[in-house]
Amino acid sequence: SPDTLQIAMDREEVDLPALDGGTATFAMFEKFIADDRFRLDATPGSSVVGYGWNFRHDYLVDSRIHQALLHALDRQALIDAFNGGNGTIYNTHMTHAWYQKEEWADRYPFDPDKARALLEEAGWDTERTVTVNVLQFGNDDIRAMVAAEQQMLADVGFKVEYEEMDTSVWVERFYQTYEFELVRVTFGVFPDPDGFLNFHLRTTSQNAFGLANEELDARIDEGRRLISQEERIPVYQALGDEMLETLPVCPVYMQNNWLVRNRKWYVSTFDDAAEPPTSLADIRVQPTLLGLEDVWQYRMWEWTKE
C-alpha cells in the first residue's frame, strides 16, 4: 500500500518506488521532495485523464455537447488545485509531438458562457442527469477533483453523477456490454498514434465508443502502412482535426510521470540534465529515449550506487 511504501522508504528499505497518480497523493510527493535523501524527476506522461462518450446514445452524439464539456472545465485550475500543477492540457487523445498543429492547443479554453451556448444550440435538456462510470477513487485528491468537475459542469447546465465500481465491472460495461453513457478514466495514448486508433476506433476493435466505421478504418490503415514519419504527418493531422471536432475523448489533462528515488542512486539521464528540484513546481520534465513507455528503463545499466 502507499502508506507501507512510504514507511519503507523512510527506513531506506526501498530505493525506487512504483508510484502513480492513482495511489500516490500530492502530500506524499511533497514529503519526498522535502527530504534530502530523495530526488524527484519527471518524464512525459503516456496517458490522458478524460471523459469518453458512448455514441450509441442518440442524445449524446452531438459534438457540440462534447465541446461544451471541455469549455465548462477550468482544467488549469483543476490541475493546480488537486494535482500539484502536474499536468499538461490537451484537447484530444492524439498527443504525440511530431504531428501537432499549433492551433490545437488553444481550441477549447475555459469559457462557461460558450459551454452554455453550445448546449443550448444542441437542444440539451438541462434537467437530464448523465451517469459517468468511474473506477473506485484511489485517494481523496482524485475524489475532490472529480467533485469540482461535477460542479463546473452543473454550472453550465450539464448534470452528471459518478458511479464508482470495481475494475472488472467497469471493463465489462465499457468493452463488452456498453452499459455506460460517459466514462471518466485514464486513457493510454500509446507510443504511436496508431495504437489508440487501432485499439479503440476500428471496426475490428472492441469499439467501446461505438464510433468505428469502414471509412475510418481505411484512414487508420493508411497511417499504419506508411513508414516515413514525414508521410504520416498529414494523415494524423487530418485524423486529429476530426477527433478535435467529434471528441470521443474529452481530456482533462495528461499527467507527467513523477519519478522518486533515493539519491544514493546516480542516474546520468536525470542527474546530469538539471539541478534537483526543491519544490514540486520546479520539477523539470526530461525527454525519454524511445517513446512514452520507457520511464525507469532509461539506460538502467548505467546507473551507479554511491
Coordinates of C-alpha atoms in Angstrom, one line a residue:
S1 CA 0.0 0.0 0.0
P2 CA 1.2 3.6 -0.4
D3 CA 1.4 4.1 3.4
T4 CA 3.5 0.9 3.8
L5 CA 5.7 2.0 0.9
Q6 CA 6.3 5.4 2.4
I7 CA 7.4 3.9 5.7
A8 CA 9.8 1.5 3.8
M9 CA 11.3 4.5 2.0
D10 CA 11.7 6.4 5.3
R11 CA 13.6 3.4 6.6
E12 CA 15.6 3.2 3.3
E13 CA 14.4 -0.3 2.8
V14 CA 13.1 0.8 -0.7
D15 CA 15.1 3.0 -3.0
L16 CA 12.9 3.1 -6.1
P17 CA 9.1 3.1 -5.5
A18 CA 6.5 2.5 -8.1
L19 CA 4.1 5.4 -7.6
D20 CA 1.4 6.8 -9.8
G21 CA -1.4 9.3 -9.6
G22 CA -3.9 6.6 -8.7
T23 CA -2.0 5.6 -5.5
A24 CA 0.3 8.4 -4.5
T25 CA -1.1 11.5 -3.0
F26 CA 0.1 15.1 -3.6
A27 CA 1.2 15.1 0.1
M28 CA 3.4 12.1 -0.4
F29 CA 5.3 13.8 -3.3
E30 CA 5.7 16.9 -1.2
K31 CA 7.2 14.8 1.6
F32 CA 9.7 13.2 -0.7
I33 CA 10.9 16.4 -2.3
A34 CA 11.4 18.0 1.1
D35 CA 13.6 15.1 2.2
D36 CA 17.3 15.5 1.2
R37 CA 17.6 11.7 0.8
F38 CA 15.3 11.6 -2.2
R39 CA 15.0 13.2 -5.6
L40 CA 12.1 13.7 -7.9
D41 CA 12.3 13.9 -11.7
A42 CA 9.7 13.7 -14.4
T43 CA 9.2 12.3 -17.9
P44 CA 6.3 13.0 -20.2
G45 CA 3.1 11.2 -19.5
S46 CA 1.7 8.4 -21.5
S47 CA -2.0 8.7 -20.8
V48 CA -4.7 11.3 -20.5
V49 CA -7.4 11.5 -17.9
G50 CA -10.6 12.2 -19.7
Y51 CA -14.2 11.6 -20.4
G52 CA -15.2 9.1 -23.0
W53 CA -18.6 9.1 -24.7
N54 CA -20.9 6.3 -25.8
F55 CA -22.0 7.3 -29.4
R56 CA -24.7 4.6 -29.2
H57 CA -27.0 7.0 -27.3
D58 CA -28.6 9.5 -29.8
Y59 CA -28.8 12.2 -27.2
L60 CA -25.0 12.1 -26.6
V61 CA -23.9 12.1 -30.3
D62 CA -23.9 15.9 -31.0
S63 CA -20.4 17.2 -31.0
R64 CA -21.4 20.5 -29.5
I65 CA -22.3 18.7 -26.3
H66 CA -18.7 17.2 -26.1
Q67 CA -17.2 20.6 -26.9
A68 CA -19.3 22.2 -24.2
L69 CA -17.9 19.8 -21.6
L70 CA -14.3 21.0 -22.4
H71 CA -15.3 24.7 -22.3
A72 CA -17.0 24.1 -19.0
L73 CA -13.9 22.8 -17.2
D74 CA -11.3 25.1 -15.8
R75 CA -8.7 22.5 -16.4
Q76 CA -5.6 24.5 -15.3
A77 CA -7.3 25.4 -12.1
L78 CA -8.1 21.7 -11.5
I79 CA -4.5 20.7 -12.2
D80 CA -3.1 23.4 -9.9
A81 CA -5.6 22.8 -7.0
F82 CA -5.7 19.0 -7.0
N83 CA -2.6 17.7 -8.8
G84 CA 0.1 20.0 -7.6
G85 CA 0.4 21.6 -11.0
N86 CA 1.4 18.3 -12.6
G87 CA -0.5 18.2 -15.8
T88 CA -0.4 19.2 -19.5
I89 CA -3.6 20.2 -21.2
Y90 CA -4.5 18.6 -24.5
N91 CA -7.8 18.8 -26.4
T92 CA -7.5 15.4 -28.0
H93 CA -6.2 11.9 -27.2
M94 CA -3.8 12.4 -30.1
T95 CA -0.9 14.0 -28.2
H96 CA 2.3 13.0 -29.9
A97 CA 4.5 16.0 -30.6
W98 CA 5.6 15.1 -34.1
Y99 CA 2.3 15.9 -35.8
Q100 CA 0.8 18.5 -33.5
K101 CA -0.7 21.6 -35.0
E102 CA -0.1 24.8 -33.0
E103 CA -3.7 25.8 -33.1
W104 CA -4.9 22.6 -31.4
A105 CA -3.6 23.7 -28.0
D106 CA -6.0 26.7 -28.0
R107 CA -9.1 25.0 -29.3
Y108 CA -11.1 24.7 -26.1
P109 CA -10.3 27.4 -23.5
F110 CA -12.2 27.6 -20.3
D111 CA -15.4 29.5 -21.3
P112 CA -18.6 28.7 -19.4
D113 CA -20.7 31.1 -21.5
K114 CA -19.6 29.3 -24.6
A115 CA -20.4 26.0 -23.0
R116 CA -23.9 27.1 -22.2
A117 CA -24.4 28.5 -25.7
L118 CA -23.3 25.2 -27.3
L119 CA -25.6 23.2 -25.0
E120 CA -28.5 25.4 -26.0
E121 CA -27.7 25.1 -29.7
A122 CA -27.6 21.3 -29.3
G123 CA -31.0 21.4 -27.6
W124 CA -29.6 19.8 -24.4
D125 CA -32.1 19.1 -21.6
T126 CA -30.5 20.8 -18.6
E127 CA -32.7 18.7 -16.3
R128 CA -31.2 15.4 -17.6
T129 CA -28.5 13.8 -15.4
V130 CA -25.9 11.7 -17.2
T131 CA -24.1 8.8 -15.3
V132 CA -20.4 8.6 -15.5
N133 CA -18.8 5.2 -14.9
V134 CA -15.6 5.5 -12.9
L135 CA -13.2 3.2 -11.2
Q136 CA -13.0 3.3 -7.4
F137 CA -11.3 6.5 -6.5
G138 CA -7.7 5.9 -5.4
N139 CA -7.4 8.8 -3.0
D140 CA -9.1 11.9 -1.7
D141 CA -7.2 14.1 -4.2
I142 CA -9.0 12.4 -7.1
R143 CA -12.3 12.5 -5.3
A144 CA -12.0 16.2 -4.7
M145 CA -11.0 16.9 -8.3
V146 CA -14.0 14.9 -9.6
A147 CA -16.4 16.8 -7.2
A148 CA -15.0 20.1 -8.6
E149 CA -15.5 18.9 -12.2
Q150 CA -19.1 17.9 -11.3
Q151 CA -19.8 21.4 -10.0
M152 CA -18.2 23.1 -13.1
L153 CA -20.4 21.0 -15.4
A154 CA -23.5 21.7 -13.4
D155 CA -22.8 25.4 -13.5
V156 CA -23.3 25.3 -17.3
G157 CA -26.3 23.0 -17.2
F158 CA -24.7 19.6 -17.7
K159 CA -25.6 17.5 -14.7
V160 CA -23.5 14.3 -14.1
E161 CA -23.4 11.8 -11.3
Y162 CA -20.5 9.4 -10.8
E163 CA -20.9 5.7 -10.3
E164 CA -17.8 4.0 -8.7
M165 CA -17.3 0.4 -9.5
D166 CA -14.7 -2.4 -9.4
T167 CA -12.3 -2.7 -12.3
S168 CA -13.9 -5.9 -13.6
V169 CA -17.4 -4.3 -13.7
W170 CA -16.1 -1.1 -15.3
V171 CA -14.3 -3.1 -18.0
E172 CA -17.3 -5.3 -18.7
R173 CA -19.6 -2.3 -19.1
F174 CA -17.2 -0.4 -21.3
Y175 CA -15.8 -3.0 -23.5
Q176 CA -18.4 -5.8 -23.6
T177 CA -21.9 -4.7 -22.8
Y178 CA -21.6 -1.0 -23.5
E179 CA -23.7 -0.1 -20.4
F180 CA -22.5 3.4 -20.0
E181 CA -23.2 7.0 -21.0
L182 CA -19.9 8.5 -20.1
V183 CA -16.7 7.2 -18.5
R184 CA -14.0 9.1 -16.7
V185 CA -10.8 7.1 -16.8
T186 CA -7.1 7.3 -17.7
F187 CA -6.8 6.5 -21.4
G188 CA -3.4 5.3 -22.6
V189 CA -2.3 7.3 -25.7
F190 CA 0.2 4.6 -26.8
P191 CA 3.8 5.3 -28.1
D192 CA 2.4 5.6 -31.7
P193 CA -0.9 7.2 -32.7
D194 CA -2.0 4.0 -34.4
G195 CA -2.1 2.3 -31.0
F196 CA -5.1 4.2 -29.7
L197 CA -6.9 4.3 -33.1
N198 CA -6.5 0.7 -33.8
F199 CA -7.3 -0.4 -30.3
H200 CA -10.4 1.7 -29.8
L201 CA -11.8 3.0 -33.2
R202 CA -11.5 0.3 -35.8
T203 CA -14.5 -2.0 -36.6
T204 CA -12.3 -4.9 -35.6
S205 CA -11.6 -3.4 -32.2
Q206 CA -13.9 -3.6 -29.1
N207 CA -15.2 -0.3 -30.4
A208 CA -16.4 0.8 -26.9
F209 CA -17.2 4.3 -28.1
G210 CA -19.4 3.0 -30.9
L211 CA -17.7 5.3 -33.4
A212 CA -15.9 2.8 -35.7
N213 CA -16.8 2.6 -39.4
E214 CA -15.3 1.4 -42.6
E215 CA -14.3 4.8 -43.8
L216 CA -12.4 5.5 -40.5
D217 CA -10.8 2.0 -40.9
A218 CA -9.3 3.0 -44.2
R219 CA -7.8 6.2 -42.8
I220 CA -6.4 4.4 -39.8
D221 CA -4.9 1.7 -42.1
E222 CA -3.3 4.4 -44.3
G223 CA -1.4 5.8 -41.4
R224 CA -0.2 2.4 -40.2
R225 CA 1.0 1.3 -43.6
L226 CA 3.3 4.3 -44.2
I227 CA 6.8 4.1 -42.9
S228 CA 8.1 7.6 -43.3
Q229 CA 7.2 9.9 -40.4
E230 CA 7.0 12.8 -42.9
E231 CA 4.4 10.9 -44.9
R232 CA 2.4 10.0 -41.8
I233 CA 2.1 13.6 -40.5
P234 CA -0.7 14.8 -42.8
V235 CA -2.6 11.6 -42.2
Y236 CA -2.6 12.0 -38.4
Q237 CA -3.2 15.8 -38.7
A238 CA -6.3 15.1 -40.6
L239 CA -7.4 12.5 -38.1
G240 CA -6.5 14.8 -35.3
D241 CA -8.7 17.6 -36.8
E242 CA -11.6 15.2 -36.9
M243 CA -11.0 13.9 -33.3
L244 CA -10.9 17.6 -32.1
E245 CA -14.3 18.1 -33.6
T246 CA -16.1 14.8 -32.6
L247 CA -14.2 14.4 -29.3
P248 CA -14.7 10.7 -28.5
V249 CA -12.4 11.5 -25.6
C250 CA -12.5 14.9 -23.8
P251 CA -9.2 15.1 -22.0
V252 CA -8.9 16.9 -18.7
Y253 CA -5.1 16.6 -18.6
M254 CA -2.1 14.5 -19.2
Q255 CA -0.2 13.7 -16.0
N256 CA 3.5 13.6 -16.3
N257 CA 5.4 10.7 -14.7
W258 CA 6.9 11.8 -11.4
L259 CA 9.8 9.5 -10.5
V260 CA 11.1 9.2 -6.9
R261 CA 14.4 7.6 -6.0
N262 CA 16.9 7.6 -3.2
R263 CA 19.8 9.9 -4.1
K264 CA 22.4 7.2 -3.4
W265 CA 21.5 6.1 -6.9
Y266 CA 23.1 8.2 -9.6
V267 CA 21.2 8.3 -12.9
S268 CA 23.1 10.2 -15.5
T269 CA 20.0 10.9 -17.7
F270 CA 18.4 13.0 -14.9
D271 CA 21.3 14.0 -12.6
D272 CA 23.4 15.5 -15.5
A273 CA 20.5 17.3 -17.0
A274 CA 19.2 19.5 -14.2
E275 CA 19.7 20.5 -10.6
P276 CA 17.5 18.7 -8.1
P277 CA 14.1 20.4 -7.8
T278 CA 13.4 22.0 -4.5
S279 CA 9.6 22.2 -4.9
L280 CA 7.0 20.4 -7.0
A281 CA 6.7 23.5 -9.2
D282 CA 10.4 23.2 -10.1
I283 CA 10.2 19.6 -11.4
R284 CA 11.6 19.7 -15.0
V285 CA 10.1 17.2 -17.5
Q286 CA 13.0 15.4 -19.1
P287 CA 12.8 13.7 -22.6
T288 CA 12.6 10.0 -22.9
L289 CA 14.8 7.8 -25.0
L290 CA 12.5 5.6 -27.1
G291 CA 9.0 6.8 -26.5
L292 CA 6.3 7.3 -23.9
E293 CA 6.8 4.0 -22.2
D294 CA 10.5 3.8 -21.2
V295 CA 10.2 5.7 -17.9
W296 CA 12.6 4.0 -15.5
Q297 CA 14.0 1.7 -18.1
Y298 CA 16.0 4.6 -19.4
R299 CA 19.6 3.2 -19.6
M300 CA 19.4 1.4 -16.3
W301 CA 22.6 -0.4 -17.0
E302 CA 24.4 2.9 -16.5
W303 CA 23.0 3.5 -13.0
T304 CA 25.6 3.6 -10.2
K305 CA 25.2 3.4 -6.5
E306 CA 27.2 5.5 -4.1

